[in-house]
Short mmCIF file of C-alpha atoms in Angstrom, two decimals:
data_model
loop_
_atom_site.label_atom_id
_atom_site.label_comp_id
_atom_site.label_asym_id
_atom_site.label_seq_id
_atom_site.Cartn_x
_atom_site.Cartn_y
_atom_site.Cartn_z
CA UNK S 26 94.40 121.75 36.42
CA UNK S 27 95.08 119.51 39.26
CA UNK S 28 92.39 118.41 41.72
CA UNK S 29 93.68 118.07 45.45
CA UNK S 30 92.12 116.64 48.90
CA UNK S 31 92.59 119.10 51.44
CA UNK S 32 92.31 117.95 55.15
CA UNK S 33 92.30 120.62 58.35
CA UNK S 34 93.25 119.87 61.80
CA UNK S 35 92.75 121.42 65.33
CA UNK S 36 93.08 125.46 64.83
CA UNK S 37 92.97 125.19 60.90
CA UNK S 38 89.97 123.16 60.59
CA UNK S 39 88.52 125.53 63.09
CA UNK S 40 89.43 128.38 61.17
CA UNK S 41 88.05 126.44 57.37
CA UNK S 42 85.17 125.16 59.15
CA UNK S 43 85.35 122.24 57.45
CA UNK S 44 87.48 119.13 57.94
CA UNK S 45 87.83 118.82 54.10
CA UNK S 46 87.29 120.48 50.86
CA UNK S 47 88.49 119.50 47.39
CA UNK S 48 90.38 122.04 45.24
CA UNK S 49 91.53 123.18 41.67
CA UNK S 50 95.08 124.31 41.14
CA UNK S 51 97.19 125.08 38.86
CA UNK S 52 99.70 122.32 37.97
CA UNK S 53 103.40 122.75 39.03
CA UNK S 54 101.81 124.77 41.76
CA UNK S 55 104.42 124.66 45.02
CA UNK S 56 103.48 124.32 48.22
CA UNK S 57 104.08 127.75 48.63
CA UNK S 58 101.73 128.81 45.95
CA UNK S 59 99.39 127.00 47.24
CA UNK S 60 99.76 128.89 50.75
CA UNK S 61 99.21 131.73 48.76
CA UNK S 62 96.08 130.77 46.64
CA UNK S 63 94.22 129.69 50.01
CA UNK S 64 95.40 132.86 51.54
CA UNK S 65 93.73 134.37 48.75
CA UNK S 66 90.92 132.91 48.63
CA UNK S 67 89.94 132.17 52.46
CA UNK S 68 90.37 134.71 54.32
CA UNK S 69 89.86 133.36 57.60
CA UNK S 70 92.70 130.64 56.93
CA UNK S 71 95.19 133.74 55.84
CA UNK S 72 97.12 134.17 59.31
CA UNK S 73 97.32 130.49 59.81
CA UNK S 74 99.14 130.52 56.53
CA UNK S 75 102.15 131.74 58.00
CA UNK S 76 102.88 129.18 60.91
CA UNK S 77 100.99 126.33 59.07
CA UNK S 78 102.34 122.76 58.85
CA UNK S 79 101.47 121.07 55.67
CA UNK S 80 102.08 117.73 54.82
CA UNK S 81 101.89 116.14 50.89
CA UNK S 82 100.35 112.65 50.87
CA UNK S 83 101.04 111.91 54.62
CA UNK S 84 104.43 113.58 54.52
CA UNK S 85 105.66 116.81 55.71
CA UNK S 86 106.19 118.78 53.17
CA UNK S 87 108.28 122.68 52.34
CA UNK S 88 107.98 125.86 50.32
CA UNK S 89 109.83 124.32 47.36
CA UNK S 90 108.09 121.22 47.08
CA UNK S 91 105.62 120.86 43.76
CA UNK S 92 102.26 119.68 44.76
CA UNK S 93 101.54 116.40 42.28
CA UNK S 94 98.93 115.54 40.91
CA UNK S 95 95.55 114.31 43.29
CA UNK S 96 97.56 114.86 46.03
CA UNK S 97 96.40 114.79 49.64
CA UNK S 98 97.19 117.65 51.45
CA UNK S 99 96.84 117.93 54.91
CA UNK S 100 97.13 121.67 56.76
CA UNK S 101 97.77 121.80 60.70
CA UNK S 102 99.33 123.63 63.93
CA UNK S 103 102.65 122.03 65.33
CA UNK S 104 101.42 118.74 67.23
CA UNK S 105 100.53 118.60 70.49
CA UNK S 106 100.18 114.59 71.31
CA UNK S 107 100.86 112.55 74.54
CA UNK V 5 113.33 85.04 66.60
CA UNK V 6 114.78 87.44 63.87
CA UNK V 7 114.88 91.37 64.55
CA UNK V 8 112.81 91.88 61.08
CA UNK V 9 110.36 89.84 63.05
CA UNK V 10 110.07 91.35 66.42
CA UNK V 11 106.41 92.74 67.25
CA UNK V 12 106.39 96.77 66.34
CA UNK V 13 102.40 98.34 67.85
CA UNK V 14 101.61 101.43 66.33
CA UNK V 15 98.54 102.74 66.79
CA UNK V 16 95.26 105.14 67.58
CA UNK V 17 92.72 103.71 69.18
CA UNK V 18 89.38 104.94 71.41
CA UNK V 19 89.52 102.29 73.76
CA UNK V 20 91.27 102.70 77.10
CA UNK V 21 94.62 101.79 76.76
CA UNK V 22 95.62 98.30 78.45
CA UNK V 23 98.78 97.99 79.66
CA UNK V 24 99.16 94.39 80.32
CA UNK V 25 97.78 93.57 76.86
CA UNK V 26 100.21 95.84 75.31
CA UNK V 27 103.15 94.46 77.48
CA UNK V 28 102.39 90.90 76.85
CA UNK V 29 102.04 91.31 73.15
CA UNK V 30 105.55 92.54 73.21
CA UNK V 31 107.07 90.36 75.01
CA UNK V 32 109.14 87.45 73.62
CA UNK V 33 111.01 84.03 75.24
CA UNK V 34 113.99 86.26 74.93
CA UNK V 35 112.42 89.54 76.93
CA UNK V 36 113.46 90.39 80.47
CA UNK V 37 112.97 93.76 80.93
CA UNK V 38 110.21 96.41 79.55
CA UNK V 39 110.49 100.13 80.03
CA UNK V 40 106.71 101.65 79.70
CA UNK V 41 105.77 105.07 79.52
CA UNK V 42 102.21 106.74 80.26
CA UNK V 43 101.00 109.66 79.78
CA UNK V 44 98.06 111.01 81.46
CA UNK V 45 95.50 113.84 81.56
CA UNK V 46 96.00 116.16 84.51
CA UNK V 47 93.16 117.62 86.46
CA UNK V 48 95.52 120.57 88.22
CA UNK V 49 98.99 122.00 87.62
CA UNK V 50 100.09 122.46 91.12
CA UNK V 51 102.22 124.83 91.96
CA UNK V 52 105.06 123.49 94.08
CA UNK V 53 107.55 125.36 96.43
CA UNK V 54 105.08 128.10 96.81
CA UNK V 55 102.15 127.23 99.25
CA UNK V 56 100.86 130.58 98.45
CA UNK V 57 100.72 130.03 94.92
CA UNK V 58 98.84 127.16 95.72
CA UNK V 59 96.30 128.36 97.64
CA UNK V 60 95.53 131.31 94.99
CA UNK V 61 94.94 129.37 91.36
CA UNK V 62 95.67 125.98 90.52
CA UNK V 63 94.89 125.72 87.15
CA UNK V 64 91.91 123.22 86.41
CA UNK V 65 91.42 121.18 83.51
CA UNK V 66 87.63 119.42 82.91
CA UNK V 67 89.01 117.18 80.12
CA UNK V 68 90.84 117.21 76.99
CA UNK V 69 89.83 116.16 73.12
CA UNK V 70 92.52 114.57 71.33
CA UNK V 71 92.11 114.27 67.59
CA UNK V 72 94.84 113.07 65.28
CA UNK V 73 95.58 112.91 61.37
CA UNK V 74 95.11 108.81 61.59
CA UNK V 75 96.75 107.13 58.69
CA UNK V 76 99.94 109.91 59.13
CA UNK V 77 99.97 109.34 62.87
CA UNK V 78 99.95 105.53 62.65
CA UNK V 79 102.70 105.86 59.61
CA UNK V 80 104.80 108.75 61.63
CA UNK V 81 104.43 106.47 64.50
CA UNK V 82 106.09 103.35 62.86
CA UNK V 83 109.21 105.69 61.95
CA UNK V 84 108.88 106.75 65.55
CA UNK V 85 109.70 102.66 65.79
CA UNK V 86 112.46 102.59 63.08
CA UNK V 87 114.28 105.54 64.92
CA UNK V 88 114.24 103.54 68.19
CA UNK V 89 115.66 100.53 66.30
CA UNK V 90 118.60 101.73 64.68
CA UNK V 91 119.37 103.51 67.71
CA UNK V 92 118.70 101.07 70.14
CA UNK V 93 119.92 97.59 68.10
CA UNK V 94 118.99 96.04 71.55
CA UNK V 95 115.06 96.72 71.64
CA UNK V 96 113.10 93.97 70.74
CA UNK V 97 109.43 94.67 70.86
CA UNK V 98 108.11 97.99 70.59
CA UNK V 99 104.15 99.93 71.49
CA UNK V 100 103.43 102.97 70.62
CA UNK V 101 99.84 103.99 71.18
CA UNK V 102 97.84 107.07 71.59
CA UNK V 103 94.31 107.52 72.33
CA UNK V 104 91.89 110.11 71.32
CA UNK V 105 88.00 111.14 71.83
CA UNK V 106 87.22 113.22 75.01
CA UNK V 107 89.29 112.34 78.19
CA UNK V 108 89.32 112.81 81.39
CA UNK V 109 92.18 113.80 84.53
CA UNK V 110 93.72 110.70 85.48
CA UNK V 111 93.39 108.96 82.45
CA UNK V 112 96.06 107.55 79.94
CA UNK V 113 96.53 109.02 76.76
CA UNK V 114 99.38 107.53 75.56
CA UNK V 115 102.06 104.75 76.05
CA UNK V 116 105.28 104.05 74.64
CA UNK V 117 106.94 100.72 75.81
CA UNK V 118 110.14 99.02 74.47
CA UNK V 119 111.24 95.56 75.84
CA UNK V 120 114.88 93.62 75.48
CA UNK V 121 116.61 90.94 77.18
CA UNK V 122 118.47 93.13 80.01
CA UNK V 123 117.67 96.63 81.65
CA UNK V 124 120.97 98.04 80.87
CA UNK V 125 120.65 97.64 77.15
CA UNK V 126 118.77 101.18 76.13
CA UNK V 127 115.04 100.64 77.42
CA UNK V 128 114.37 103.56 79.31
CA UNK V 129 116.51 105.96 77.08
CA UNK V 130 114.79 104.23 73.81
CA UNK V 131 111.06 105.02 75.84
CA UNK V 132 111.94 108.13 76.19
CA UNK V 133 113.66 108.56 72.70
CA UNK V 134 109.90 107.40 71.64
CA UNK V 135 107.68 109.68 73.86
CA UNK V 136 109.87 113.05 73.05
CA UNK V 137 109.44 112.18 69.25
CA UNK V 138 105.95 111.66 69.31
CA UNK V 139 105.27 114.91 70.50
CA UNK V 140 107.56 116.53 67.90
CA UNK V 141 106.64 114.63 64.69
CA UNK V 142 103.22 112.72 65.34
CA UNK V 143 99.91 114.62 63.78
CA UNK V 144 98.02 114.88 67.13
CA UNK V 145 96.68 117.54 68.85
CA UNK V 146 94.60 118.10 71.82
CA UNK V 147 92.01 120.86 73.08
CA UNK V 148 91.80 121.67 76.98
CA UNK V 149 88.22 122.49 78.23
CA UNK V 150 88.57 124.31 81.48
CA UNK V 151 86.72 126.31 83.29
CA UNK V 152 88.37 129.60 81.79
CA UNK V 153 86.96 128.03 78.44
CA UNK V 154 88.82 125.99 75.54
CA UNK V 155 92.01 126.37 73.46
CA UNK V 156 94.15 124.13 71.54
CA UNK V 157 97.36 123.17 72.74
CA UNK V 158 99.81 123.78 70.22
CA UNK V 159 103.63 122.55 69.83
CA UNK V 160 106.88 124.30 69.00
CA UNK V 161 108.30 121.73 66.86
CA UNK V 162 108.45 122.42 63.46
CA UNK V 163 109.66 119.52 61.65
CA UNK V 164 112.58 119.37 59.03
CA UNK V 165 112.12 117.71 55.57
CA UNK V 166 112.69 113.68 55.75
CA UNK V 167 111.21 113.65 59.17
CA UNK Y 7 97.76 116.80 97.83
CA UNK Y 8 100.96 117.22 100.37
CA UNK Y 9 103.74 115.14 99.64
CA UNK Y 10 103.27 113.36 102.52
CA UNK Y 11 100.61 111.82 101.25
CA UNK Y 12 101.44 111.06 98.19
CA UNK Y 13 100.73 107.02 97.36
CA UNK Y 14 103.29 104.35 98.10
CA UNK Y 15 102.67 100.49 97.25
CA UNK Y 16 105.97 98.40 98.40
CA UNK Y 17 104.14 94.41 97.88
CA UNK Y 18 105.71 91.00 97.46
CA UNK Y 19 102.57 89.43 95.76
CA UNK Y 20 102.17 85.44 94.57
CA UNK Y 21 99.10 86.79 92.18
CA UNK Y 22 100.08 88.49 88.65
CA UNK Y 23 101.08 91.76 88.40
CA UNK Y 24 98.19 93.98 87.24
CA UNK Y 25 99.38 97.31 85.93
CA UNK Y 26 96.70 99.22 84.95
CA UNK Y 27 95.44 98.44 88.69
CA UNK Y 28 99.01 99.81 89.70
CA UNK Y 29 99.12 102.60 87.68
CA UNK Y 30 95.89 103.91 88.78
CA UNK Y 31 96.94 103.77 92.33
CA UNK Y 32 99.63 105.74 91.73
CA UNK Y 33 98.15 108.61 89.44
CA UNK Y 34 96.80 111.57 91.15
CA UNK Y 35 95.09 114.48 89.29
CA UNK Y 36 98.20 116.33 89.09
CA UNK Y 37 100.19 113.60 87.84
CA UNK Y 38 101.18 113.82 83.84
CA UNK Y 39 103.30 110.96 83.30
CA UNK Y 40 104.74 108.03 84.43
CA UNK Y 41 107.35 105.46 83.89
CA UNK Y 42 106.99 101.83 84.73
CA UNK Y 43 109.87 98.96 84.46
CA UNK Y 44 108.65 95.59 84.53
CA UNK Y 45 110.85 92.97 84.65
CA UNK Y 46 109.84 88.60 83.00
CA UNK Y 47 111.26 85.80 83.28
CA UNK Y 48 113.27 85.08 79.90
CA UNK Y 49 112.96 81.33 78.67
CA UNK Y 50 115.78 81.77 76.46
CA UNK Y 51 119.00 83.96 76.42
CA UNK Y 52 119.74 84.66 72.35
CA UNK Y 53 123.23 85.38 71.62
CA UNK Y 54 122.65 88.04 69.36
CA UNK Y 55 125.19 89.25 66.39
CA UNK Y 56 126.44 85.14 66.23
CA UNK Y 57 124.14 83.41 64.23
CA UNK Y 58 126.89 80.29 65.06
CA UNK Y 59 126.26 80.74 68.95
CA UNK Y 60 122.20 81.19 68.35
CA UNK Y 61 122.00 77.42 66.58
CA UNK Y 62 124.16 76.34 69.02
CA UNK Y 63 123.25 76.78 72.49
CA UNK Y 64 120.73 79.32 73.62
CA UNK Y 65 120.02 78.61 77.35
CA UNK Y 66 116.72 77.27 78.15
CA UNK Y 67 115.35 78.26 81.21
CA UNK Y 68 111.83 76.38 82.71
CA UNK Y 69 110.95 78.47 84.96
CA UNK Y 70 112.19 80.78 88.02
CA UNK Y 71 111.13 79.88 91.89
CA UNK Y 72 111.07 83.38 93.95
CA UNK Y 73 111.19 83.69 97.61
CA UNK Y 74 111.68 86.41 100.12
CA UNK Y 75 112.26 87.29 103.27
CA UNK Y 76 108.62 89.28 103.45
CA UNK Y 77 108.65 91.28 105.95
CA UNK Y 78 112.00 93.10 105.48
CA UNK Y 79 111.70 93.02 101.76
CA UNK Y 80 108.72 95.22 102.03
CA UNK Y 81 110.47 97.06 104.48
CA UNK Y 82 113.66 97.73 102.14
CA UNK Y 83 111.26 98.45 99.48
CA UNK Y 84 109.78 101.21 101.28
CA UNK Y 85 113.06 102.37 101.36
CA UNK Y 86 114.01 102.42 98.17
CA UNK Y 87 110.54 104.72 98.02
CA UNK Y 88 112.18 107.01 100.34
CA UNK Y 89 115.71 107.27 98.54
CA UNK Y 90 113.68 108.21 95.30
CA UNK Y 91 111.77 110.69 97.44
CA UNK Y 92 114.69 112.26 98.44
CA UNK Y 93 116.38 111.99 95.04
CA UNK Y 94 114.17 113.08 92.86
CA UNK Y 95 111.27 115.48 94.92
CA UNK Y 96 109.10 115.73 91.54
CA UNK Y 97 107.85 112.20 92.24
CA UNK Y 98 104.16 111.66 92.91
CA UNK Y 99 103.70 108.15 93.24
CA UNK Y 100 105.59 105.41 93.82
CA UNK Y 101 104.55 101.70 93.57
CA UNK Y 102 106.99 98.60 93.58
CA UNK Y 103 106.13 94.98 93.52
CA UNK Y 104 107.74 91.67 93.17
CA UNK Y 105 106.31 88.73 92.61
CA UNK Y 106 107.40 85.09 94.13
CA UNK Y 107 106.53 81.74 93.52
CA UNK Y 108 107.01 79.63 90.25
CA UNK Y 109 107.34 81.84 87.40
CA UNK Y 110 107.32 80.97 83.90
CA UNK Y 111 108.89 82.52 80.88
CA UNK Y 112 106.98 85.82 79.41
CA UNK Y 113 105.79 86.60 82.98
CA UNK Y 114 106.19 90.06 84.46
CA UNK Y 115 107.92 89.22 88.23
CA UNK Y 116 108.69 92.72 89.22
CA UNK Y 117 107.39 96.11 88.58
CA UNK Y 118 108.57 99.50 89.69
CA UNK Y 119 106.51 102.60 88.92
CA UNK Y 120 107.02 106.37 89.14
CA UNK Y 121 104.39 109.00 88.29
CA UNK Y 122 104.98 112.70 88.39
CA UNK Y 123 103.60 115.73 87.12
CA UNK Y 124 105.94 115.94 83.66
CA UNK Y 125 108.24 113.48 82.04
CA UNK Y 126 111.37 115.78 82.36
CA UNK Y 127 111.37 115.62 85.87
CA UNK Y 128 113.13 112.32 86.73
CA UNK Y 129 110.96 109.71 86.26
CA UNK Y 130 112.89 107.61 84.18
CA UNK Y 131 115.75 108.29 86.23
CA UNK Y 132 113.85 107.16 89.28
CA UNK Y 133 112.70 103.78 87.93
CA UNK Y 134 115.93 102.91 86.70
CA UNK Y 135 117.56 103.64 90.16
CA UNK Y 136 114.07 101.76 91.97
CA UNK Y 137 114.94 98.32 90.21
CA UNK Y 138 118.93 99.02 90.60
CA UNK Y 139 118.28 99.06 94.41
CA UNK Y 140 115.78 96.61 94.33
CA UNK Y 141 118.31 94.14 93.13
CA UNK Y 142 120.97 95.45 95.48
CA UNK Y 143 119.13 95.58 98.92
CA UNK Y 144 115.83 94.02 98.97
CA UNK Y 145 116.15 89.86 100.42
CA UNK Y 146 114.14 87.98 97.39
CA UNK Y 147 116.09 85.42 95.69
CA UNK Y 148 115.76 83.63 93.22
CA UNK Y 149 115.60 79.39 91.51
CA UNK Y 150 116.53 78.96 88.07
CA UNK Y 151 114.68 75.33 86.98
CA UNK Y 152 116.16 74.17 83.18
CA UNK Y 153 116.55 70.99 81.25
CA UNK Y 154 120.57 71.14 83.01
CA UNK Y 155 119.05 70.82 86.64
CA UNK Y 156 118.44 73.56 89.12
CA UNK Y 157 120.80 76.30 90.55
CA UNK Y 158 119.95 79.55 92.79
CA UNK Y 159 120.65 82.68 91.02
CA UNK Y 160 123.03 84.93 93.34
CA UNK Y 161 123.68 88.51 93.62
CA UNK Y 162 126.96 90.26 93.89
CA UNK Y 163 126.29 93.20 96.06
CA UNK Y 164 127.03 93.50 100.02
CA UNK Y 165 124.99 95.88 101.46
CA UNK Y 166 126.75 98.47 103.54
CA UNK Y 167 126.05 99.71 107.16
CA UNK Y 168 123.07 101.28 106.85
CA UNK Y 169 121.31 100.13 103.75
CA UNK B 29 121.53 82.86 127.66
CA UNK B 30 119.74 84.94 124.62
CA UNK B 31 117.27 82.54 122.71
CA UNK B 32 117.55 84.28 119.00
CA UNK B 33 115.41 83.21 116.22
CA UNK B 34 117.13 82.06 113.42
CA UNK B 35 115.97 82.07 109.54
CA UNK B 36 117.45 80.75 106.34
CA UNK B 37 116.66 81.54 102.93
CA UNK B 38 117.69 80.25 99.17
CA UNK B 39 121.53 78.29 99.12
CA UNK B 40 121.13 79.17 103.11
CA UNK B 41 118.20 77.34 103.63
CA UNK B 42 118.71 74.35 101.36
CA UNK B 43 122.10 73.97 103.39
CA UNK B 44 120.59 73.93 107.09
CA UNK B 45 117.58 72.03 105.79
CA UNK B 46 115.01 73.95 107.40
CA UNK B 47 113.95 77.85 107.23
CA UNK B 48 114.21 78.62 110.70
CA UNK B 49 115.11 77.08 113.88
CA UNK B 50 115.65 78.52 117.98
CA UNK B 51 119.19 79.14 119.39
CA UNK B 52 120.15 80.02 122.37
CA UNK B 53 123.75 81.87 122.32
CA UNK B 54 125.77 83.82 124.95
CA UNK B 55 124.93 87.04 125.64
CA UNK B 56 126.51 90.00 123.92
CA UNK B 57 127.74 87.44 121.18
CA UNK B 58 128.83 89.64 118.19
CA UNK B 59 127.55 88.73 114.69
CA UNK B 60 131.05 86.89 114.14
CA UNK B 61 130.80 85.33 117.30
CA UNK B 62 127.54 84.03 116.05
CA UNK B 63 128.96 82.86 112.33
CA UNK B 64 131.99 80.98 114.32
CA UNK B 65 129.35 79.00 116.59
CA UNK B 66 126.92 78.32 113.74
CA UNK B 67 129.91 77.26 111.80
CA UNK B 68 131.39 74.76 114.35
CA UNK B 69 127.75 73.29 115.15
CA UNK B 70 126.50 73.37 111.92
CA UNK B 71 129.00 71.50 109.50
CA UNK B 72 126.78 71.83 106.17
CA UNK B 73 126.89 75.48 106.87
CA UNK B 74 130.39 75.96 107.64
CA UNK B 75 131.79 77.00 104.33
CA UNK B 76 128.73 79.19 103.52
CA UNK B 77 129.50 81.21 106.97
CA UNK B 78 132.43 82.92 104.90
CA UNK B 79 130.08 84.89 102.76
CA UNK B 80 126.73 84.60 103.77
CA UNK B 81 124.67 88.30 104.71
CA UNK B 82 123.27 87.92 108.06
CA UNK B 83 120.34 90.72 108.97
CA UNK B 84 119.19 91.53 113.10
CA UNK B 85 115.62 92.03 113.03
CA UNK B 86 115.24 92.84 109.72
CA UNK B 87 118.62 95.49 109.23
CA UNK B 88 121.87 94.58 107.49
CA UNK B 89 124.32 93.87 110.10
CA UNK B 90 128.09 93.26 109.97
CA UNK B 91 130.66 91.66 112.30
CA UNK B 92 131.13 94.12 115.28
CA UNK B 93 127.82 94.06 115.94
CA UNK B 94 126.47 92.78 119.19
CA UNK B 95 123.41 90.01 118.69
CA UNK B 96 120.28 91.85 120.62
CA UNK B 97 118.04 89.76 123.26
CA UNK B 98 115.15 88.22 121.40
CA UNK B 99 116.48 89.04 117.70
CA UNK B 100 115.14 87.31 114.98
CA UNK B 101 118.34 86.66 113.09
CA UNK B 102 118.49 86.13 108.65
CA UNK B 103 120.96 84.50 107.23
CA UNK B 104 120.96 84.45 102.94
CA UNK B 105 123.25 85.32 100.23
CA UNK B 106 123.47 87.96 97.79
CA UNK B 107 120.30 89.14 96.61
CA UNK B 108 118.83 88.20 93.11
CA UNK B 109 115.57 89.83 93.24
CA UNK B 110 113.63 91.32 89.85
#
């Protein structure tokens, strides 16, 4: 198993109701796996799942992309600064 | 001075933002011109060409909360700086600041400012290179509280991989 | 807020440039952004992409001595206010400053400032064209004082009937 | 006789060695009626007189124009504001 930080922003940390959580995944789990296992498994987060920006250890980050090990993954709307 | 050495400001702060501070900490012997842009929040989206519009609903904003993703912003902000760079070989110092917490119309959110020896060397375009890039690629986002209640405002940009 | 009453500073000051003061001045609650040039003195003119020419001579400068003809500068810079007016209607706020006496390198001498309700709507434009005209039509001239001696710094433009 | 106030600023000024002075000059003198004189009473300023920009109360003003009663007259060179 691999153990990842996961960090919400604006409508997604809303949605989670939490700013952060720790989670167990599989290894070699991609980054659209792991849209699917939260879909899964938090149901309030599943629409946000398809529009969701995710980033891997500060980086944006696409379905293809294998989430390594102790990763920090961050989950969030398209930005809105200025 | 070298180019590797030329001051680069990246950052998220509370604080107000301070525009002569910024300016003179990127500003060199060599500087003669700086091209600075604010933004700020705004109270009421007038409705120009249309009195009538006008009249009937402005729409009101009480304040706005910025939050942002801090180490990614500061990080996505210093490629914001790299992009102007090798764009702009001219620029020689560079701010980019946003800040966040609870604010209010008529107050600055956030300032991009590039300086270089002349005006004609890519100052303005490079500010507003850095402003337009910040909104697409910078983890910050902002909730309006209004009178109608309070929503996120959400972007359109959906960035590409390497960005 | 009717346009005719939207907030114009034109001011040849001897004190430093303050531009947070400025930019408050100029920001109303419908105002989103704004774009500022500031020009500074430069105590030394690089020669970039020779690394010969940089160890051999980059000019030195002491400082500058500004003066103006007060009264009609601030009178030409009010209208250089107006030609952005009509140029670009989106504008807000206008404020443009210069100022005189003995200024050494690093310090801002000159500031031109736009505010409107967006950033696609010609602010950047209109700053640019604010210190372009500045330097074309408004009577302030200045000294430059350097280790060679002293020399006054001319133009090149002749105003036309008119301007 | 029209008594015109006359100023002088930057290479101008250092020229005529002082920033202002009275004159008094025919009437309906044009602005190059007004160069010529200065030029043939004042010799320091003779060569400058060839492309100096001369302002009537406070406007740009150019050779056919006719110096008003009472003007207060600028003379100065290109600008070099900023």
């Amino acid at each position: 198993m691999n153990k990842i930080r996961l960090l919400f922003f604006a409508t997604l940390r809303d949605r989670a109701g939490t700013r952060s959580m720790e989670l167990d995944i599989p290894e070699d789990l991609t980054v659209r796996g792991l849209k699917e296992k939260i879909a899964e498994e938090f149901p309030n987060l599943r629409d946000s799942m398809k529009s969701v920006l995710i980033t891997i250890d500060r980086e944006y980050a696409f379905d293809e992309a294998v989430v390594p090990v102790n990763a920090e993954i961050a989950m969030f709307p398209p930005v809105s600064g200025g | 001075m070298e180019p590797s050495n030329f001051p680069t400001i990246f950052s998220i702060i509370e604080d107000e933002i301070d525009l002569n501070d910024l300016l003179a900490q990127i500003t060199l012997t060599s500087t003669g011109a700086a091209a600075i842009f604010t933004g700020m929040v705004r109270g009421e989206t007038l409705r120009r060409g249309s009195a009538q519009a006008l009249r009937g609903a402005a729409h009101e904003t009480e304040y706005l909360e910025y939050e942002a993703y801090i180490p990614m912003a500061e990080a996505k902000m210093k490629q914001v700086a790299d992009e102007i760079r090798a764009k702009w070989t001219s620029i020689e110092g560079i701010a980019i600041v946003q800040r966040i917490g609870k604010l209010y119309p008529k107050t600055p959110t956030v300032l991009i400012a590039c300086t270089a020896a002349h005006r004609d060397t890519g100052v303005f375009e490079a500010a507003r290179y850095g402003i337009d890039r910040l909104k697409e690629i910078v983890p910050i986002w902002k909730k309006e509280v209004s009178p109608d209640g309070q929503f996120w405002v959400e972007g359109d940009y959906i960035p590409k991989a390497g960005e």
